[in-house]
């Protein structure tokens, strides 16, 4: 009795299998004739710009290069990962190289190595771009293991002298400018900052933003709430709402989602976005945003590898190089403020002045940078204190 | 002094009682015995059907199913190196799956194995920090012990609350996952921050000697621990009086109590063992694959352990098979992303394969019975069968 049921089940399953297999065959045939091969990584259709030909005997054309990008989150975040993917597409157009991308690879050594090795061994990747801080250790290991592949790491600090370098941008420069706009737009003088993690990169951004806000609005205060997230729309939206309820009428942020902006718009407040020009997500709230423009850097790296001139370094480019920029100001920013922002941008771009130029006091009123002095990169990279005007704890 | 209600799923069955009397309804009833060969065949058929459906998905999303499946197979099972990568993933899956299955074999759902893995990894990393001077092998063994202790510590609260207060372990174990991950986040920016990383937030690296030795290809000797643990638990659950009592406490608490078995003690033992195993899995993952502790270390293996245990019908022997298949699916699903299959399509494909296997296992191991209204004997019988409730809970 039991075995009969079993046989009946087996027959049922087998017949389903056969029927589906028949359908499956049709699909496979259809796939062979009609479906495009699986590549999001199709080479750019437009011809690459006619760069000067590389004479070096070992030099390849940039079109022969395969550059693989490993992203920590979804490309659709409209933030960090989206900005990197835009950079990838730009570089592909610009150089004619083949580019490949995988998204949502966690900051986990094993996961990263697996993907990178797949890229190298199966797809013949010549360059691996890793765009999250936590990829640093596995990139270092792989660089030693694959000396013929170039590894470029965004936001890290490790490198070697042959095939492993790092790159980042002085996003604090446009953050300062966005702070100037925010200072001009706040009515209450209370600005809320939805902060990601208490690390120097984020603290530096908060400080630059605050210095800018107090440039246009000397009494402005920037209230910092930590979310301990990079991409968690629910938490980031809630944190923005809490700051708004506490009296802020402008919200700034450091995460990859647009949730803080949506919360600001719902409350009739204003918003300084980050990473990319996010104005379409909360058009009434949007003021401006410090944005990343990774493309030119990626294109240059690909060309250098093709030409055999690549040398690893620790690149920290600023507005002079275009890797960081300020998004277009919303139309209601007063013209006089817009002019002041342009002037400051010009000073930064020409190198005549930089954001962390004294006198700068910390939260307790103690002088950190003397008048006329400009902070060196070292202390800037390790910044763990807040400037005057920030309300919050830099080491929560 | 009433005993806590045992399986919360009974409550569900009781809640349905009103419309039981009115409607003809389907009930899953566990078959008494299913041949292992049939088990294997159903598993394969389920996966094949899922692959066929997955081909449609791939084709519809602009990918060539043949190329994709070829890559999946090659990267997970085609050769020593590929196999080593599959086993690398199967190791934490097997131990986490076993952790869930140990609790599951007496009807408890430890769905917080993910958090216990993090707790275990944290304890192991902490131990390596304070006892870094010990010779490598001693250090590693003690790190693994610390890992198991870490897992036990995290599950202790839920276990006591379940045993003595009847608080659902499903909720408490799950909620502690977030706590464990947040603790690592805090250690990362706070007390365990690496002073040599220029202010960047990361935990100090482990000493090299704290790494588990490799076995072959990518896989480390942790896979041998997994095999040993599976064997030990298979013997303990199916061949000892302790295992018999555990299973009886799960399937018929009233009988067990009548036979003088302390349910509270059994609940405690099962949950603490479960947490300890998950903690051990976390320590092995840390020592085997990572250079330092990080919040993303357990990368979902603890949650995946629930699927492994459910697919394995809570049996250690099943856990071994399912962990390897699951490992291959994960490895293959990862590999096709470098072909250009987006991560969402790859994830859907992985889920389809697992659901295919699960449905096949349920269809084979349970019989669908249509229960008529009006309190016929069969009605109450089926409704009180915890196995049937267990299946619908999956």
Short mmCIF file of N, CA, C and O in Angstrom, two decimals, chain A residues 9-127:
data_model
loop_
_atom_site.label_atom_id
_atom_site.label_comp_id
_atom_site.label_asym_id
_atom_site.label_seq_id
_atom_site.Cartn_x
_atom_site.Cartn_y
_atom_site.Cartn_z
N UNK A 9 3.50 8.53 -6.75
CA UNK A 9 4.17 9.83 -6.60
C UNK A 9 5.32 9.95 -7.60
O UNK A 9 5.48 10.96 -8.28
N UNK A 10 6.08 8.87 -7.69
CA UNK A 10 7.23 8.89 -8.60
C UNK A 10 6.76 9.09 -10.03
O UNK A 10 7.35 9.88 -10.79
N UNK A 11 5.67 8.39 -10.40
CA UNK A 11 5.15 8.54 -11.76
C UNK A 11 4.71 9.98 -12.00
O UNK A 11 5.02 10.58 -13.03
N UNK A 12 4.01 10.53 -11.01
CA UNK A 12 3.53 11.89 -11.15
C UNK A 12 4.70 12.85 -11.34
O UNK A 12 4.70 13.65 -12.27
N UNK A 13 5.70 12.71 -10.50
CA UNK A 13 6.85 13.61 -10.59
C UNK A 13 7.57 13.43 -11.93
O UNK A 13 7.95 14.39 -12.58
N UNK A 14 7.70 12.15 -12.34
CA UNK A 14 8.41 11.87 -13.58
C UNK A 14 7.67 12.48 -14.75
O UNK A 14 8.27 13.07 -15.67
N UNK A 15 6.33 12.38 -14.74
CA UNK A 15 5.61 12.93 -15.89
C UNK A 15 5.71 14.45 -15.92
O UNK A 15 5.86 15.05 -16.97
N UNK A 16 5.66 15.04 -14.72
CA UNK A 16 5.85 16.50 -14.69
C UNK A 16 7.23 16.85 -15.26
O UNK A 16 7.38 17.74 -16.07
N UNK A 17 8.21 16.03 -14.84
CA UNK A 17 9.57 16.30 -15.30
C UNK A 17 9.65 16.22 -16.82
O UNK A 17 10.27 17.06 -17.47
N UNK A 18 9.00 15.17 -17.39
CA UNK A 18 9.07 14.99 -18.84
C UNK A 18 8.42 16.15 -19.57
O UNK A 18 8.98 16.72 -20.51
N UNK A 19 7.21 16.52 -19.10
CA UNK A 19 6.49 17.62 -19.75
C UNK A 19 7.33 18.90 -19.68
O UNK A 19 7.55 19.57 -20.68
N UNK A 20 7.83 19.15 -18.47
CA UNK A 20 8.61 20.39 -18.33
C UNK A 20 9.88 20.32 -19.16
O UNK A 20 10.32 21.30 -19.72
N UNK A 21 10.46 19.11 -19.22
CA UNK A 21 11.69 18.97 -19.99
C UNK A 21 11.42 19.31 -21.45
O UNK A 21 12.23 19.98 -22.10
N UNK A 22 10.26 18.86 -21.95
CA UNK A 22 9.90 19.17 -23.33
C UNK A 22 9.82 20.68 -23.52
O UNK A 22 10.37 21.23 -24.47
N UNK A 23 9.13 21.34 -22.58
CA UNK A 23 9.03 22.80 -22.67
C UNK A 23 10.41 23.41 -22.61
O UNK A 23 10.75 24.30 -23.36
N UNK A 24 11.20 22.86 -21.68
CA UNK A 24 12.53 23.41 -21.47
C UNK A 24 13.35 23.35 -22.74
O UNK A 24 14.07 24.29 -23.05
N UNK A 25 13.20 22.27 -23.51
CA UNK A 25 13.98 22.14 -24.73
C UNK A 25 13.62 23.27 -25.69
O UNK A 25 14.49 23.91 -26.27
N UNK A 26 12.30 23.52 -25.81
CA UNK A 26 11.89 24.61 -26.69
C UNK A 26 12.56 25.91 -26.28
O UNK A 26 13.06 26.65 -27.10
N UNK A 27 12.54 26.12 -24.97
CA UNK A 27 13.09 27.38 -24.49
C UNK A 27 14.56 27.49 -24.81
O UNK A 27 15.05 28.54 -25.20
N UNK A 28 15.25 26.37 -24.63
CA UNK A 28 16.68 26.42 -24.89
C UNK A 28 16.94 26.77 -26.34
O UNK A 28 17.83 27.55 -26.65
N UNK A 29 16.12 26.16 -27.26
CA UNK A 29 16.32 26.47 -28.67
C UNK A 29 16.07 27.95 -28.93
O UNK A 29 16.83 28.61 -29.62
N UNK A 30 14.98 28.40 -28.31
CA UNK A 30 14.65 29.82 -28.50
C UNK A 30 15.80 30.68 -28.00
O UNK A 30 16.19 31.65 -28.64
N UNK A 31 16.34 30.24 -26.86
CA UNK A 31 17.43 31.02 -26.29
C UNK A 31 18.62 31.06 -27.24
O UNK A 31 19.26 32.09 -27.41
N UNK A 32 18.88 29.90 -27.88
CA UNK A 32 20.03 29.85 -28.77
C UNK A 32 19.89 30.83 -29.92
O UNK A 32 20.85 31.46 -30.33
N UNK A 33 18.66 30.93 -30.46
CA UNK A 33 18.52 31.75 -31.65
C UNK A 33 18.27 33.22 -31.32
O UNK A 33 18.75 34.10 -32.01
N UNK A 34 17.50 33.45 -30.26
CA UNK A 34 17.05 34.84 -30.10
C UNK A 34 17.71 35.58 -28.95
O UNK A 34 17.96 36.76 -29.05
N UNK A 35 17.99 34.85 -27.85
CA UNK A 35 18.45 35.60 -26.67
C UNK A 35 19.87 36.08 -26.85
O UNK A 35 20.71 35.40 -27.43
N UNK A 36 20.13 37.25 -26.36
CA UNK A 36 21.48 37.77 -26.42
C UNK A 36 22.34 36.99 -25.45
O UNK A 36 21.85 36.51 -24.44
N UNK A 37 23.61 36.85 -25.73
CA UNK A 37 24.49 36.19 -24.76
C UNK A 37 24.52 36.97 -23.45
O UNK A 37 24.26 38.17 -23.44
N UNK A 38 24.82 36.24 -22.39
CA UNK A 38 24.73 36.85 -21.06
C UNK A 38 25.87 37.80 -20.80
O UNK A 38 26.92 37.40 -20.33
N UNK A 39 25.67 39.04 -21.13
CA UNK A 39 26.68 40.01 -20.75
C UNK A 39 26.02 41.34 -20.43
O UNK A 39 25.40 41.95 -21.28
N UNK A 40 26.14 41.74 -19.20
CA UNK A 40 25.84 43.14 -18.93
C UNK A 40 27.09 43.92 -19.32
O UNK A 40 27.13 45.11 -19.28
N UNK A 41 28.08 43.14 -19.67
CA UNK A 41 29.41 43.71 -19.83
C UNK A 41 29.77 43.87 -21.28
O UNK A 41 30.93 43.83 -21.64
N UNK A 42 28.77 44.02 -22.16
CA UNK A 42 29.07 44.18 -23.57
C UNK A 42 29.99 45.39 -23.77
O UNK A 42 29.80 46.42 -23.12
N UNK A 43 30.97 45.26 -24.63
CA UNK A 43 31.85 46.40 -24.86
C UNK A 43 31.04 47.59 -25.35
O UNK A 43 30.02 47.44 -26.00
N UNK A 44 31.49 48.77 -25.04
CA UNK A 44 30.77 49.96 -25.44
C UNK A 44 30.65 50.00 -26.95
O UNK A 44 31.57 49.62 -27.66
N UNK A 45 29.49 50.45 -27.41
CA UNK A 45 29.28 50.46 -28.85
C UNK A 45 29.99 51.64 -29.50
O UNK A 45 30.39 51.57 -30.64
N UNK A 46 30.10 52.71 -28.75
CA UNK A 46 30.75 53.87 -29.34
C UNK A 46 32.25 53.64 -29.42
O UNK A 46 32.83 52.97 -28.57
N UNK A 47 32.85 54.21 -30.43
CA UNK A 47 34.29 54.05 -30.58
C UNK A 47 34.99 54.83 -29.48
O UNK A 47 34.51 55.88 -29.06
N UNK A 48 36.09 54.30 -28.98
CA UNK A 48 36.84 55.04 -27.96
C UNK A 48 37.45 56.29 -28.59
O UNK A 48 37.72 56.32 -29.79
N UNK A 49 37.68 57.31 -27.80
CA UNK A 49 38.29 58.51 -28.33
C UNK A 49 39.69 58.19 -28.85
O UNK A 49 40.38 57.32 -28.32
N UNK A 50 40.08 58.90 -29.88
CA UNK A 50 41.37 58.60 -30.50
C UNK A 50 42.51 59.16 -29.66
O UNK A 50 42.96 60.29 -29.85
N UNK A 51 42.93 58.38 -28.68
CA UNK A 51 44.07 58.79 -27.88
C UNK A 51 45.34 58.57 -28.70
O UNK A 51 45.34 57.83 -29.68
N UNK A 52 46.41 59.16 -28.24
CA UNK A 52 47.67 58.93 -28.95
C UNK A 52 48.01 57.45 -28.84
O UNK A 52 47.80 56.84 -27.80
N UNK A 53 48.48 56.85 -29.91
CA UNK A 53 48.77 55.42 -29.88
C UNK A 53 49.92 55.13 -28.93
O UNK A 53 50.85 55.94 -28.81
N UNK A 54 49.85 53.96 -28.26
CA UNK A 54 50.91 53.62 -27.33
C UNK A 54 52.04 52.91 -28.07
O UNK A 54 51.82 51.86 -28.65
N UNK A 55 53.22 53.49 -28.04
CA UNK A 55 54.30 52.89 -28.79
C UNK A 55 54.99 51.73 -28.06
O UNK A 55 55.64 50.92 -28.69
N UNK A 56 54.84 51.65 -26.74
CA UNK A 56 55.58 50.64 -25.98
C UNK A 56 55.30 49.25 -26.55
O UNK A 56 54.15 48.92 -26.83
N UNK A 57 56.33 48.45 -26.67
CA UNK A 57 56.14 47.12 -27.23
C UNK A 57 55.20 46.27 -26.36
O UNK A 57 54.41 45.50 -26.89
N UNK A 58 55.30 46.41 -25.02
CA UNK A 58 54.46 45.58 -24.17
C UNK A 58 53.08 46.19 -24.00
O UNK A 58 52.20 45.60 -23.42
N UNK A 59 52.88 47.43 -24.51
CA UNK A 59 51.61 48.11 -24.32
C UNK A 59 50.51 47.46 -25.12
O UNK A 59 50.68 47.03 -26.25
N UNK A 60 49.32 47.37 -24.49
CA UNK A 60 48.15 46.88 -25.20
C UNK A 60 47.26 48.07 -25.48
O UNK A 60 47.48 49.16 -24.99
N UNK A 61 46.25 47.85 -26.27
CA UNK A 61 45.23 48.87 -26.43
C UNK A 61 44.27 48.76 -25.26
O UNK A 61 44.06 47.68 -24.71
N UNK A 62 43.69 49.89 -24.87
CA UNK A 62 42.74 49.87 -23.75
C UNK A 62 41.57 48.95 -24.07
O UNK A 62 40.95 48.40 -23.17
N UNK A 63 41.29 48.76 -25.38
CA UNK A 63 40.18 47.88 -25.74
C UNK A 63 40.44 46.43 -25.37
O UNK A 63 39.51 45.63 -25.28
N UNK A 64 41.71 46.08 -25.21
CA UNK A 64 42.03 44.69 -24.84
C UNK A 64 41.90 44.46 -23.34
O UNK A 64 42.05 43.33 -22.87
N UNK A 65 41.68 45.52 -22.60
CA UNK A 65 41.66 45.39 -21.15
C UNK A 65 40.27 44.96 -20.67
O UNK A 65 39.25 45.40 -21.19
N UNK A 66 40.27 44.06 -19.70
CA UNK A 66 39.02 43.72 -19.02
C UNK A 66 39.13 44.22 -17.58
O UNK A 66 40.04 43.82 -16.86
N UNK A 67 38.25 45.13 -17.22
CA UNK A 67 38.28 45.69 -15.87
C UNK A 67 37.04 45.22 -15.12
O UNK A 67 35.92 45.38 -15.60
N UNK A 68 37.25 44.63 -13.94
CA UNK A 68 36.13 44.08 -13.17
C UNK A 68 35.90 44.91 -11.92
O UNK A 68 36.85 45.27 -11.23
N UNK A 69 34.64 45.21 -11.65
CA UNK A 69 34.26 46.03 -10.50
C UNK A 69 33.49 45.19 -9.50
O UNK A 69 32.55 44.50 -9.86
N UNK A 70 33.89 45.28 -8.24
CA UNK A 70 33.20 44.54 -7.19
C UNK A 70 32.58 45.56 -6.24
O UNK A 70 33.29 46.37 -5.64
N UNK A 71 31.25 45.54 -6.14
CA UNK A 71 30.51 46.54 -5.37
C UNK A 71 29.91 45.91 -4.12
O UNK A 71 29.48 44.76 -4.13
N UNK A 72 29.79 46.69 -3.08
CA UNK A 72 29.34 46.17 -1.79
C UNK A 72 27.82 46.16 -1.68
O UNK A 72 27.25 45.42 -0.89
N UNK A 73 27.15 46.98 -2.44
CA UNK A 73 25.68 47.05 -2.35
C UNK A 73 25.06 47.01 -3.72
O UNK A 73 25.75 46.79 -4.72
N UNK A 74 23.76 47.22 -3.78
CA UNK A 74 23.08 47.18 -5.07
C UNK A 74 23.36 48.44 -5.89
O UNK A 74 23.42 49.54 -5.34
N UNK A 75 23.54 48.25 -7.19
CA UNK A 75 23.77 49.39 -8.08
C UNK A 75 22.61 50.38 -7.98
O UNK A 75 22.77 51.58 -8.11
N UNK A 76 21.41 49.84 -7.71
CA UNK A 76 20.22 50.68 -7.66
C UNK A 76 20.07 51.51 -6.40
O UNK A 76 19.00 52.04 -6.13
N UNK A 77 21.13 51.65 -5.60
CA UNK A 77 20.97 52.40 -4.35
C UNK A 77 20.93 53.91 -4.56
O UNK A 77 20.65 54.66 -3.64
N UNK A 78 21.24 54.34 -5.79
CA UNK A 78 21.29 55.77 -6.11
C UNK A 78 22.41 56.48 -5.35
O UNK A 78 22.55 57.69 -5.43
N UNK A 79 23.20 55.74 -4.64
CA UNK A 79 24.25 56.34 -3.81
C UNK A 79 25.63 55.87 -4.22
O UNK A 79 26.02 55.92 -5.38
N UNK A 80 26.36 55.39 -3.25
CA UNK A 80 27.76 55.00 -3.41
C UNK A 80 27.95 54.02 -4.57
O UNK A 80 28.79 54.24 -5.44
N UNK A 81 27.20 52.95 -4.56
CA UNK A 81 27.41 51.92 -5.57
C UNK A 81 26.97 52.39 -6.94
O UNK A 81 27.59 52.07 -7.96
N UNK A 82 25.90 53.16 -6.96
CA UNK A 82 25.42 53.71 -8.22
C UNK A 82 26.49 54.62 -8.81
O UNK A 82 26.79 54.58 -10.00
N UNK A 83 27.10 55.44 -7.95
CA UNK A 83 28.13 56.37 -8.42
C UNK A 83 29.32 55.59 -9.01
O UNK A 83 29.87 55.98 -10.04
N UNK A 84 29.70 54.50 -8.37
CA UNK A 84 30.80 53.70 -8.91
C UNK A 84 30.41 53.05 -10.23
O UNK A 84 31.22 52.94 -11.15
N UNK A 85 29.16 52.61 -10.32
CA UNK A 85 28.74 51.97 -11.56
C UNK A 85 28.67 53.00 -12.69
O UNK A 85 29.00 52.69 -13.83
N UNK A 86 28.25 54.21 -12.37
CA UNK A 86 28.29 55.27 -13.37
C UNK A 86 29.73 55.50 -13.84
O UNK A 86 29.98 55.71 -15.01
N UNK A 87 30.65 55.45 -12.89
CA UNK A 87 32.06 55.60 -13.21
C UNK A 87 32.54 54.50 -14.13
O UNK A 87 33.29 54.73 -15.09
N UNK A 88 32.07 53.29 -13.87
CA UNK A 88 32.42 52.15 -14.72
C UNK A 88 31.92 52.38 -16.15
O UNK A 88 32.67 52.22 -17.11
N UNK A 89 30.66 52.80 -16.28
CA UNK A 89 30.09 53.01 -17.61
C UNK A 89 30.83 54.13 -18.35
O UNK A 89 31.11 54.02 -19.54
N UNK A 90 31.17 55.16 -17.59
CA UNK A 90 31.93 56.27 -18.18
C UNK A 90 33.27 55.76 -18.72
O UNK A 90 33.65 56.05 -19.86
N UNK A 91 33.97 54.98 -17.88
CA UNK A 91 35.29 54.49 -18.28
C UNK A 91 35.18 53.57 -19.48
O UNK A 91 36.06 53.55 -20.35
N UNK A 92 34.12 52.80 -19.54
CA UNK A 92 33.93 51.88 -20.66
C UNK A 92 33.76 52.65 -21.96
O UNK A 92 34.37 52.35 -22.98
N UNK A 93 32.92 53.70 -21.90
CA UNK A 93 32.72 54.58 -23.05
C UNK A 93 34.02 55.23 -23.47
O UNK A 93 34.35 55.31 -24.65
N UNK A 94 34.72 55.70 -22.48
CA UNK A 94 35.90 56.52 -22.71
C UNK A 94 37.04 55.71 -23.29
O UNK A 94 37.77 56.20 -24.14
N UNK A 95 37.24 54.48 -22.81
CA UNK A 95 38.43 53.73 -23.18
C UNK A 95 38.13 52.59 -24.14
O UNK A 95 39.05 52.08 -24.78
N UNK A 96 36.90 52.14 -24.23
CA UNK A 96 36.59 50.98 -25.06
C UNK A 96 36.92 49.66 -24.39
O UNK A 96 36.78 48.60 -24.97
N UNK A 97 37.38 49.72 -23.12
CA UNK A 97 37.69 48.49 -22.40
C UNK A 97 36.40 47.72 -22.10
O UNK A 97 35.31 48.28 -22.12
N UNK A 98 36.57 46.42 -21.87
CA UNK A 98 35.43 45.63 -21.42
C UNK A 98 35.33 45.79 -19.91
O UNK A 98 36.34 45.65 -19.21
N UNK A 99 34.16 46.09 -19.42
CA UNK A 99 34.02 46.17 -17.97
C UNK A 99 32.97 45.17 -17.50
O UNK A 99 32.02 44.87 -18.20
N UNK A 100 33.21 44.63 -16.32
CA UNK A 100 32.30 43.66 -15.71
C UNK A 100 31.99 44.15 -14.31
O UNK A 100 32.78 44.86 -13.71
N UNK A 101 30.85 43.77 -13.78
CA UNK A 101 30.51 44.22 -12.44
C UNK A 101 29.70 43.15 -11.71
O UNK A 101 28.92 42.44 -12.32
N UNK A 102 29.96 43.00 -10.41
CA UNK A 102 29.04 42.25 -9.55
C UNK A 102 28.67 43.17 -8.40
O UNK A 102 29.47 43.98 -7.95
N UNK A 103 27.45 43.05 -7.96
CA UNK A 103 26.96 43.92 -6.89
C UNK A 103 26.69 43.10 -5.63
O UNK A 103 26.64 41.88 -5.68
N UNK A 104 26.51 43.81 -4.52
CA UNK A 104 26.10 43.20 -3.25
C UNK A 104 27.05 42.11 -2.77
O UNK A 104 26.61 41.06 -2.32
N UNK A 105 28.35 42.32 -2.88
CA UNK A 105 29.31 41.37 -2.31
C UNK A 105 29.67 41.89 -0.92
O UNK A 105 30.20 42.99 -0.78
N UNK A 106 29.38 41.09 0.13
CA UNK A 106 29.60 41.57 1.49
C UNK A 106 31.08 41.80 1.80
O UNK A 106 31.95 41.28 1.11
N UNK A 107 31.32 42.58 2.86
CA UNK A 107 32.70 42.82 3.29
C UNK A 107 33.18 41.61 4.06
O UNK A 107 33.27 41.60 5.27
N UNK A 108 33.44 40.57 3.31
CA UNK A 108 33.79 39.29 3.89
C UNK A 108 34.92 38.76 3.02
O UNK A 108 34.78 38.66 1.80
N UNK A 109 36.06 38.46 3.64
CA UNK A 109 37.27 38.15 2.88
C UNK A 109 37.03 37.03 1.88
O UNK A 109 37.41 37.11 0.71
N UNK A 110 36.36 35.97 2.34
CA UNK A 110 36.17 34.80 1.49
C UNK A 110 35.30 35.14 0.29
O UNK A 110 35.59 34.76 -0.84
N UNK A 111 34.22 35.86 0.54
CA UNK A 111 33.29 36.20 -0.54
C UNK A 111 34.00 37.06 -1.58
O UNK A 111 33.88 36.83 -2.78
N UNK A 112 34.78 38.02 -1.11
CA UNK A 112 35.46 38.90 -2.06
C UNK A 112 36.46 38.12 -2.91
O UNK A 112 36.51 38.25 -4.12
N UNK A 113 37.27 37.29 -2.24
CA UNK A 113 38.30 36.55 -2.97
C UNK A 113 37.70 35.64 -4.03
O UNK A 113 38.20 35.52 -5.13
N UNK A 114 36.58 35.04 -3.66
CA UNK A 114 35.95 34.11 -4.59
C UNK A 114 35.55 34.84 -5.88
O UNK A 114 35.82 34.37 -6.98
N UNK A 115 34.89 35.98 -5.72
CA UNK A 115 34.44 36.72 -6.89
C UNK A 115 35.63 37.21 -7.70
O UNK A 115 35.65 37.11 -8.93
N UNK A 116 36.62 37.74 -7.01
CA UNK A 116 37.78 38.28 -7.72
C UNK A 116 38.49 37.18 -8.50
O UNK A 116 38.87 37.37 -9.66
N UNK A 117 38.63 36.01 -7.90
CA UNK A 117 39.31 34.91 -8.59
C UNK A 117 38.47 34.44 -9.79
O UNK A 117 39.00 34.13 -10.85
N UNK A 118 37.16 34.43 -9.63
CA UNK A 118 36.30 34.11 -10.79
C UNK A 118 36.55 35.09 -11.92
O UNK A 118 36.66 34.70 -13.08
N UNK A 119 36.62 36.36 -11.60
CA UNK A 119 36.85 37.38 -12.62
C UNK A 119 38.19 37.14 -13.31
O UNK A 119 38.31 37.25 -14.52
N UNK A 120 39.21 36.85 -12.52
CA UNK A 120 40.56 36.71 -13.07
C UNK A 120 40.67 35.43 -13.90
O UNK A 120 41.12 35.44 -15.04
N UNK A 121 40.21 34.33 -13.32
CA UNK A 121 40.46 33.05 -13.98
C UNK A 121 39.44 32.74 -15.07
O UNK A 121 39.78 32.11 -16.07
N UNK A 122 38.21 33.13 -14.89
CA UNK A 122 37.20 32.80 -15.90
C UNK A 122 37.01 33.89 -16.94
O UNK A 122 36.69 33.60 -18.09
N UNK A 123 37.13 35.14 -16.53
CA UNK A 123 36.84 36.23 -17.46
C UNK A 123 38.10 36.96 -17.89
O UNK A 123 38.02 37.93 -18.64
N UNK A 124 39.23 36.55 -17.40
CA UNK A 124 40.48 37.17 -17.82
C UNK A 124 40.63 38.62 -17.40
O UNK A 124 41.18 39.43 -18.15
N UNK A 125 40.13 38.97 -16.22
CA UNK A 125 40.21 40.37 -15.78
C UNK A 125 41.68 40.79 -15.62
O UNK A 125 42.50 40.05 -15.09
N UNK A 126 41.98 42.00 -16.11
CA UNK A 126 43.31 42.57 -15.95
C UNK A 126 43.38 43.51 -14.75
O UNK A 126 44.43 43.75 -14.20
N UNK A 127 42.22 44.08 -14.42
CA UNK A 127 42.16 45.02 -13.29
C UNK A 127 40.96 44.64 -12.43
O UNK A 127 39.89 44.35 -12.94
#
